[in-house]
PDB file of C-alpha atoms in Angstrom:
ATOM      1  CA  ASN A   1     -11.764   5.926 -16.316  1.00 79.00           C
ATOM      2  CA  ALA A   2      -9.195   3.139 -16.459  1.00 87.00           C
ATOM      3  CA  GLY A   3      -7.625   4.378 -13.191  1.00 95.00           C
ATOM      4  CA  VAL A   4      -4.017   3.259 -12.760  1.00 97.00           C
ATOM      5  CA  THR A   5      -2.707   0.821 -15.333  1.00 98.00           C
ATOM      6  CA  GLN A   6       0.545  -1.112 -15.266  1.00 98.00           C
ATOM      7  CA  THR A   7       2.360  -3.160 -17.868  1.00 97.00           C
ATOM      8  CA  PRO A   8       3.513  -5.831 -18.051  1.00 98.00           C
ATOM      9  CA  LYS A   9       1.569  -7.963 -15.559  1.00 97.00           C
ATOM     10  CA  PHE A  10       4.336 -10.564 -15.382  1.00 97.00           C
ATOM     11  CA  GLN A  11       8.004 -10.450 -16.324  1.00 97.00           C
ATOM     12  CA  VAL A  12      10.976 -12.796 -15.999  1.00 97.00           C
ATOM     13  CA  LEU A  13      14.446 -11.312 -16.342  1.00 97.00           C
ATOM     14  CA  LYS A  14      17.938 -12.641 -16.143  1.00 97.00           C
ATOM     15  CA  THR A  15      20.447 -11.072 -13.778  1.00 98.00           C
ATOM     16  CA  GLY A  16      21.963  -7.986 -15.338  1.00 97.00           C
ATOM     17  CA  GLN A  17      19.141  -7.251 -17.777  1.00 97.00           C
ATOM     18  CA  SER A  18      17.405  -3.898 -17.696  1.00 96.00           C
ATOM     19  CA  MET A  19      13.754  -3.138 -18.253  1.00 96.00           C
ATOM     20  CA  THR A  20      11.105  -0.528 -17.705  1.00 98.00           C
ATOM     21  CA  LEU A  21       7.861  -1.053 -15.838  1.00 98.00           C
ATOM     22  CA  GLN A  22       5.160   1.173 -17.222  1.00 98.00           C
ATOM     23  CA  CYS A  23       2.569   3.026 -15.170  1.00 98.00           C
ATOM     24  CA  ALA A  24      -0.127   5.383 -16.345  1.00 98.00           C
ATOM     25  CA  GLN A  25      -3.120   7.069 -14.724  1.00 98.00           C
ATOM     26  CA  ASP A  26      -6.016   8.970 -16.260  1.00 96.00           C
ATOM     27  CA  MET A  27      -7.273  10.724 -13.120  1.00 95.00           C
ATOM     28  CA  ASN A  28      -5.084  13.810 -13.503  1.00 95.00           C
ATOM     29  CA  HIS A  29      -3.358  13.065 -10.225  1.00 94.00           C
ATOM     30  CA  GLU A  30      -0.199  15.012  -9.523  1.00 93.00           C
ATOM     31  CA  TYR A  31       1.163  12.533  -7.008  1.00 92.00           C
ATOM     32  CA  MET A  32       2.458   9.163  -8.205  1.00 94.00           C
ATOM     33  CA  SER A  33       4.624   6.551  -6.546  1.00 94.00           C
ATOM     34  CA  TRP A  34       6.165   3.105  -6.882  1.00 97.00           C
ATOM     35  CA  TYR A  35       6.118   0.447  -4.176  1.00 96.00           C
ATOM     36  CA  ARG A  36       7.459  -3.055  -3.959  1.00 97.00           C
ATOM     37  CA  GLN A  37       5.796  -5.795  -1.924  1.00 97.00           C
ATOM     38  CA  ASP A  38       7.744  -8.793  -0.718  1.00 95.00           C
ATOM     39  CA  PRO A  39       6.411 -11.810   1.227  1.00 89.00           C
ATOM     40  CA  GLY A  40       6.252 -11.093   4.947  1.00 82.00           C
ATOM     41  CA  MET A  41       6.965  -7.401   4.452  1.00 86.00           C
ATOM     42  CA  GLY A  42       4.840  -4.324   4.078  1.00 87.00           C
ATOM     43  CA  LEU A  43       4.801  -2.262   0.932  1.00 94.00           C
ATOM     44  CA  ARG A  44       7.985  -0.212   0.663  1.00 94.00           C
ATOM     45  CA  LEU A  45       8.250   3.040  -1.235  1.00 93.00           C
ATOM     46  CA  ILE A  46      10.821   3.089  -4.033  1.00 95.00           C
ATOM     47  CA  HIS A  47      10.362   6.505  -5.676  1.00 95.00           C
ATOM     48  CA  TYR A  48       7.652   9.099  -5.822  1.00 93.00           C
ATOM     49  CA  SER A  49       6.740  12.201  -7.790  1.00 94.00           C
ATOM     50  CA  VAL A  50       4.679  15.252  -6.833  1.00 91.00           C
ATOM     51  CA  GLY A  51       4.273  16.416 -10.413  1.00 92.00           C
ATOM     52  CA  ALA A  52       5.734  16.372 -13.898  1.00 95.00           C
ATOM     53  CA  GLY A  53       9.472  16.940 -13.795  1.00 95.00           C
ATOM     54  CA  ILE A  54       9.756  16.287 -10.058  1.00 94.00           C
ATOM     55  CA  THR A  55      10.851  12.978  -8.546  1.00 95.00           C
ATOM     56  CA  ASP A  56      12.324  11.919  -5.249  1.00 92.00           C
ATOM     57  CA  GLN A  57      13.621   8.816  -3.539  1.00 93.00           C
ATOM     58  CA  GLY A  58      11.664   6.691  -1.138  1.00 90.00           C
ATOM     59  CA  GLU A  59      12.802   4.066   1.323  1.00 89.00           C
ATOM     60  CA  VAL A  60      14.399   1.594  -1.137  1.00 94.00           C
ATOM     61  CA  PRO A  61      15.552   3.494  -4.276  1.00 96.00           C
ATOM     62  CA  ASN A  62      18.810   1.670  -5.033  1.00 96.00           C
ATOM     63  CA  GLY A  63      18.809  -0.086  -8.398  1.00 96.00           C
ATOM     64  CA  TYR A  64      15.830   1.870  -9.734  1.00 98.00           C
ATOM     65  CA  ASN A  65      15.390   5.039 -11.758  1.00 97.00           C
ATOM     66  CA  VAL A  66      12.241   7.020 -12.476  1.00 98.00           C
ATOM     67  CA  SER A  67      11.245   9.947 -14.636  1.00 96.00           C
ATOM     68  CA  ARG A  68       8.058  11.995 -14.906  1.00 97.00           C
ATOM     69  CA  SER A  69       7.766  13.793 -18.194  1.00 97.00           C
ATOM     70  CA  THR A  70       3.955  13.960 -18.153  1.00 97.00           C
ATOM     71  CA  THR A  71       1.275  13.986 -15.467  1.00 96.00           C
ATOM     72  CA  GLU A  72      -0.077  10.674 -16.746  1.00 97.00           C
ATOM     73  CA  ASP A  73       3.030   8.486 -16.915  1.00 98.00           C
ATOM     74  CA  PHE A  74       5.542   7.390 -14.286  1.00 98.00           C
ATOM     75  CA  PRO A  75       7.812   4.597 -15.564  1.00 98.00           C
ATOM     76  CA  LEU A  76      10.163   2.672 -13.290  1.00 98.00           C
ATOM     77  CA  ARG A  77      13.444   1.514 -14.760  1.00 98.00           C
ATOM     78  CA  LEU A  78      15.522  -1.357 -13.415  1.00 97.00           C
ATOM     79  CA  LEU A  79      19.086  -0.595 -14.394  1.00 92.00           C
ATOM     80  CA  SER A  80      20.696  -4.024 -13.947  1.00 97.00           C
ATOM     81  CA  ALA A  81      18.298  -6.571 -12.525  1.00 97.00           C
ATOM     82  CA  ALA A  82      19.321  -8.605  -9.488  1.00 97.00           C
ATOM     83  CA  PRO A  83      17.565 -11.568  -7.828  1.00 97.00           C
ATOM     84  CA  SER A  84      16.900  -9.317  -4.815  1.00 97.00           C
ATOM     85  CA  GLN A  85      14.584  -7.305  -7.047  1.00 97.00           C
ATOM     86  CA  THR A  86      12.219 -10.232  -7.455  1.00 97.00           C
ATOM     87  CA  SER A  87       9.019  -8.770  -6.103  1.00 98.00           C
ATOM     88  CA  VAL A  88       5.559  -7.458  -6.891  1.00 98.00           C
ATOM     89  CA  TYR A  89       5.667  -3.836  -7.983  1.00 98.00           C
ATOM     90  CA  PHE A  90       2.718  -1.511  -7.491  1.00 98.00           C
ATOM     91  CA  CYS A  91       2.313   1.924  -8.947  1.00 97.00           C
ATOM     92  CA  ALA A  92      -0.035   4.295  -7.137  1.00 96.00           C
ATOM     93  CA  SER A  93      -1.437   7.763  -7.605  1.00 95.00           C
ATOM     94  CA  SER A  94      -3.166  10.207  -5.325  1.00 92.00           C
ATOM     95  CA  TYR A  95      -5.253  13.361  -5.773  1.00 89.00           C
ATOM     96  CA  SER A  96      -3.531  14.816  -2.722  1.00 83.00           C
ATOM     97  CA  THR A  97      -0.356  16.663  -3.688  1.00 75.00           C
ATOM     98  CA  SER A  98       1.094  15.670  -0.328  1.00 74.00           C
ATOM     99  CA  GLY A  99       0.327  12.057  -1.142  1.00 70.00           C
ATOM    100  CA  LEU A 100      -1.586  11.652   2.100  1.00 75.00           C
ATOM    101  CA  GLY A 101      -4.960  11.163   0.491  1.00 82.00           C
ATOM    102  CA  GLU A 102      -6.325   7.909  -0.833  1.00 88.00           C
ATOM    103  CA  GLN A 103      -3.734   5.995  -2.802  1.00 92.00           C
ATOM    104  CA  PHE A 104      -5.090   4.372  -5.980  1.00 95.00           C
ATOM    105  CA  PHE A 105      -3.003   1.358  -6.881  1.00 97.00           C
ATOM    106  CA  GLY A 106      -2.465  -0.308 -10.212  1.00 98.00           C
ATOM    107  CA  PRO A 107      -2.889  -4.089 -10.554  1.00 98.00           C
ATOM    108  CA  GLY A 108       0.821  -4.750 -10.066  1.00 98.00           C
ATOM    109  CA  THR A 109       3.697  -6.258 -12.016  1.00 98.00           C
ATOM    110  CA  ARG A 110       5.067  -9.572 -10.825  1.00 97.00           C
ATOM    111  CA  LEU A 111       8.783  -9.628 -11.565  1.00 98.00           C
ATOM    112  CA  THR A 112      11.108 -12.598 -11.245  1.00 97.00           C
ATOM    113  CA  VAL A 113      14.846 -12.167 -11.676  1.00 97.00           C
ATOM    114  CA  LEU A 114      16.791 -15.362 -12.271  1.00 97.00           C
TER     115      LEU A 114
ATOM    116  CA  ARG B   1      13.146   3.535  13.545  1.00 52.00           C
ATOM    117  CA  LYS B   2       9.667   3.805  12.150  1.00 59.00           C
ATOM    118  CA  GLU B   3       7.424   0.827  12.770  1.00 86.00           C
ATOM    119  CA  VAL B   4       3.891  -0.233  12.144  1.00 93.00           C
ATOM    120  CA  GLU B   5       3.092  -3.564  13.683  1.00 94.00           C
ATOM    121  CA  GLN B   6       0.204  -5.900  12.970  1.00 96.00           C
ATOM    122  CA  ASP B   7      -0.648  -9.434  14.024  1.00 94.00           C
ATOM    123  CA  PRO B   8      -0.264 -11.354  10.750  1.00 93.00           C
ATOM    124  CA  GLY B   9      -2.935 -13.910  11.721  1.00 92.00           C
ATOM    125  CA  PRO B  10      -4.587 -15.681  10.119  1.00 95.00           C
ATOM    126  CA  PHE B  11      -7.742 -14.887  11.994  1.00 96.00           C
ATOM    127  CA  ASN B  12     -10.255 -17.658  11.269  1.00 97.00           C
ATOM    128  CA  VAL B  13     -13.728 -16.357  12.039  1.00 96.00           C
ATOM    129  CA  PRO B  14     -17.167 -17.905  11.431  1.00 98.00           C
ATOM    130  CA  GLU B  15     -19.519 -16.042   9.155  1.00 98.00           C
ATOM    131  CA  GLY B  16     -21.690 -13.587  11.056  1.00 98.00           C
ATOM    132  CA  ALA B  17     -19.216 -13.104  13.889  1.00 98.00           C
ATOM    133  CA  THR B  18     -17.554  -9.889  14.969  1.00 98.00           C
ATOM    134  CA  VAL B  19     -13.797  -9.604  14.599  1.00 97.00           C
ATOM    135  CA  ALA B  20     -11.379  -6.894  15.612  1.00 96.00           C
ATOM    136  CA  PHE B  21      -7.696  -6.367  15.148  1.00 92.00           C
ATOM    137  CA  ASN B  22      -5.244  -3.710  16.108  1.00 96.00           C
ATOM    138  CA  CYS B  23      -2.215  -2.022  14.671  1.00 96.00           C
ATOM    139  CA  THR B  24       0.443  -0.293  16.768  1.00 96.00           C
ATOM    140  CA  TYR B  25       2.687   2.507  15.542  1.00 94.00           C
ATOM    141  CA  SER B  26       5.895   3.835  16.977  1.00 91.00           C
ATOM    142  CA  ASN B  27       5.854   7.539  16.121  1.00 86.00           C
ATOM    143  CA  SER B  28       3.697   9.511  18.521  1.00 85.00           C
ATOM    144  CA  ALA B  29       3.699  12.462  16.086  1.00 83.00           C
ATOM    145  CA  SER B  30       1.896  10.478  13.356  1.00 83.00           C
ATOM    146  CA  GLN B  31      -1.100  12.354  12.012  1.00 82.00           C
ATOM    147  CA  SER B  32      -2.746  10.215   9.350  1.00 88.00           C
ATOM    148  CA  PHE B  33      -4.053   6.681   9.631  1.00 93.00           C
ATOM    149  CA  PHE B  34      -5.725   4.362   7.153  1.00 95.00           C
ATOM    150  CA  TRP B  35      -6.947   0.822   6.696  1.00 97.00           C
ATOM    151  CA  TYR B  36      -6.474  -0.741   3.275  1.00 97.00           C
ATOM    152  CA  ARG B  37      -7.820  -4.073   2.101  1.00 98.00           C
ATOM    153  CA  GLN B  38      -5.830  -6.362  -0.176  1.00 97.00           C
ATOM    154  CA  ASP B  39      -7.314  -9.442  -1.788  1.00 97.00           C
ATOM    155  CA  CYS B  40      -5.076 -12.325  -2.763  1.00 94.00           C
ATOM    156  CA  ARG B  41      -2.805 -11.357  -5.671  1.00 92.00           C
ATOM    157  CA  LYS B  42      -4.573  -8.020  -6.075  1.00 96.00           C
ATOM    158  CA  GLU B  43      -3.702  -4.423  -5.373  1.00 97.00           C
ATOM    159  CA  PRO B  44      -4.474  -2.709  -2.048  1.00 97.00           C
ATOM    160  CA  LYS B  45      -7.610  -0.582  -1.924  1.00 97.00           C
ATOM    161  CA  LEU B  46      -8.596   1.989   0.649  1.00 95.00           C
ATOM    162  CA  LEU B  47     -11.103   0.622   3.134  1.00 97.00           C
ATOM    163  CA  MET B  48     -11.345   3.664   5.364  1.00 95.00           C
ATOM    164  CA  SER B  49      -9.431   6.522   6.868  1.00 93.00           C
ATOM    165  CA  VAL B  50      -9.201   6.626  10.648  1.00 94.00           C
ATOM    166  CA  TYR B  51     -10.213   9.835  12.363  1.00 89.00           C
ATOM    167  CA  SER B  52      -9.412  10.957  15.893  1.00 89.00           C
ATOM    168  CA  SER B  53     -13.034  10.661  16.969  1.00 90.00           C
ATOM    169  CA  GLY B  54     -13.422   7.233  15.425  1.00 90.00           C
ATOM    170  CA  ASN B  55     -15.545   6.534  12.386  1.00 94.00           C
ATOM    171  CA  GLU B  56     -17.937   3.967  11.057  1.00 96.00           C
ATOM    172  CA  ASP B  57     -18.789   2.802   7.568  1.00 95.00           C
ATOM    173  CA  GLY B  58     -21.532   0.227   7.537  1.00 97.00           C
ATOM    174  CA  ARG B  59     -20.244  -2.879   9.302  1.00 98.00           C
ATOM    175  CA  PHE B  60     -16.759  -1.441   9.713  1.00 98.00           C
ATOM    176  CA  THR B  61     -15.606   0.724  12.607  1.00 98.00           C
ATOM    177  CA  ALA B  62     -12.170   2.264  12.923  1.00 97.00           C
ATOM    178  CA  GLN B  63     -10.782   3.811  16.079  1.00 97.00           C
ATOM    179  CA  LEU B  64      -7.624   5.640  17.065  1.00 96.00           C
ATOM    180  CA  ASN B  65      -6.047   5.493  20.498  1.00 95.00           C
ATOM    181  CA  ARG B  66      -3.308   8.111  20.563  1.00 94.00           C
ATOM    182  CA  ALA B  67      -2.352   7.500  24.179  1.00 94.00           C
ATOM    183  CA  SER B  68      -1.514   3.872  23.512  1.00 95.00           C
ATOM    184  CA  GLN B  69      -0.514   4.487  19.878  1.00 94.00           C
ATOM    185  CA  TYR B  70      -2.717   2.024  18.112  1.00 95.00           C
ATOM    186  CA  ILE B  71      -5.586   1.957  15.660  1.00 96.00           C
ATOM    187  CA  SER B  72      -8.219  -0.724  15.474  1.00 97.00           C
ATOM    188  CA  LEU B  73     -10.614  -2.138  12.918  1.00 98.00           C
ATOM    189  CA  LEU B  74     -13.846  -3.828  13.941  1.00 98.00           C
ATOM    190  CA  ILE B  75     -15.929  -5.821  11.488  1.00 98.00           C
ATOM    191  CA  ARG B  76     -19.452  -6.745  12.532  1.00 98.00           C
ATOM    192  CA  ASP B  77     -21.640  -9.449  10.979  1.00 98.00           C
ATOM    193  CA  SER B  78     -18.703 -10.704   8.950  1.00 98.00           C
ATOM    194  CA  LYS B  79     -19.304 -11.942   5.405  1.00 98.00           C
ATOM    195  CA  LEU B  80     -17.396 -14.469   3.330  1.00 98.00           C
ATOM    196  CA  SER B  81     -16.399 -11.579   1.093  1.00 98.00           C
ATOM    197  CA  ASP B  82     -14.577  -9.931   3.998  1.00 98.00           C
ATOM    198  CA  SER B  83     -11.819 -12.551   3.680  1.00 98.00           C
ATOM    199  CA  ALA B  84      -8.730 -10.562   2.761  1.00 98.00           C
ATOM    200  CA  THR B  85      -5.577  -9.061   4.166  1.00 97.00           C
ATOM    201  CA  TYR B  86      -6.060  -5.778   6.016  1.00 98.00           C
ATOM    202  CA  LEU B  87      -3.180  -3.339   5.855  1.00 97.00           C
ATOM    203  CA  CYS B  88      -2.606  -0.668   8.456  1.00 96.00           C
ATOM    204  CA  VAL B  89      -1.073   2.499   6.997  1.00 94.00           C
ATOM    205  CA  VAL B  90       0.378   5.327   9.054  1.00 91.00           C
ATOM    206  CA  ASN B  91       2.018   8.614   8.140  1.00 83.00           C
ATOM    207  CA  MET B  92       5.102   8.301  10.280  1.00 72.00           C
ATOM    208  CA  TYR B  93       6.377  11.865   9.839  1.00 65.00           C
ATOM    209  CA  SER B  94       4.523  14.819  11.308  1.00 55.00           C
ATOM    210  CA  GLY B  95       3.565  17.113   8.464  1.00 55.00           C
ATOM    211  CA  GLY B  96       5.258  14.831   5.962  1.00 55.00           C
ATOM    212  CA  GLY B  97       3.965  13.681   2.643  1.00 60.00           C
ATOM    213  CA  ALA B  98       3.476  10.155   1.441  1.00 62.00           C
ATOM    214  CA  ASP B  99       7.191   9.569   1.530  1.00 67.00           C
ATOM    215  CA  GLY B 100       6.337   9.028   5.167  1.00 71.00           C
ATOM    216  CA  LEU B 101       3.527   6.521   4.623  1.00 84.00           C
ATOM    217  CA  THR B 102       4.416   3.255   6.310  1.00 89.00           C
ATOM    218  CA  PHE B 103       2.488   0.087   5.548  1.00 93.00           C
ATOM    219  CA  GLY B 104       2.083  -2.697   8.060  1.00 94.00           C
ATOM    220  CA  LYS B 105       2.629  -6.259   6.900  1.00 95.00           C
ATOM    221  CA  GLY B 106      -1.083  -6.939   7.089  1.00 96.00           C
ATOM    222  CA  THR B 107      -3.510  -9.080   9.042  1.00 97.00           C
ATOM    223  CA  HIS B 108      -4.917 -12.043   7.148  1.00 96.00           C
ATOM    224  CA  LEU B 109      -8.621 -12.645   7.801  1.00 98.00           C
ATOM    225  CA  ILE B 110     -10.484 -15.779   6.761  1.00 98.00           C
ATOM    226  CA  ILE B 111     -14.250 -15.895   7.159  1.00 98.00           C
ATOM    227  CA  GLN B 112     -15.487 -19.454   7.333  1.00 97.00           C
ATOM    228  CA  PRO B 113     -18.974 -20.557   6.275  1.00 96.00           C
TER     229      PRO B 113
END
């Protein structure tokens, strides 16, 4: 099993550009989520999904969109990048449909917005 | 306002020593507690869940004190490989899903030879 994979590993964007961060898992987990991690702050939940076709907002959803067309994939789209979105983004999945079980994280995407 | 507070450290500890650190949480109705480990520039990984009766996994012991609203992590016979950041994670909403998971900012541990 590859677990949770994320692409790209690194990305530099200019203000106003859009892009999609990819996330995939091969563990057949229903629950998937996106977090961002900033220096001096804990991980903050952006969006999450409890299954294909179902998504919901987390603590910091503004400026991000998600979709969940399959169990395996959960892409995160930045609509119009801003410097405040410079961060490390982690995708996670969980076997628990409530999301309270062990969270399996991907390796992260380091995003810089100029 | 939901809060999970940790001493950021760093804790500098000689190899072989015992080290402990705590994490306080603000919501008395919280039901689920975890310790995650995060190595530098890597993703967090579950170290252990924290149960009401306390639990042990090898050199690691986790405890929950509901009255004082904190959880603790004790590492015995520390190894160089224990150097990492330890994240406290709490479900801040009673009965809630992972939309209620709150991560602490982490405690940085450095084991010195």
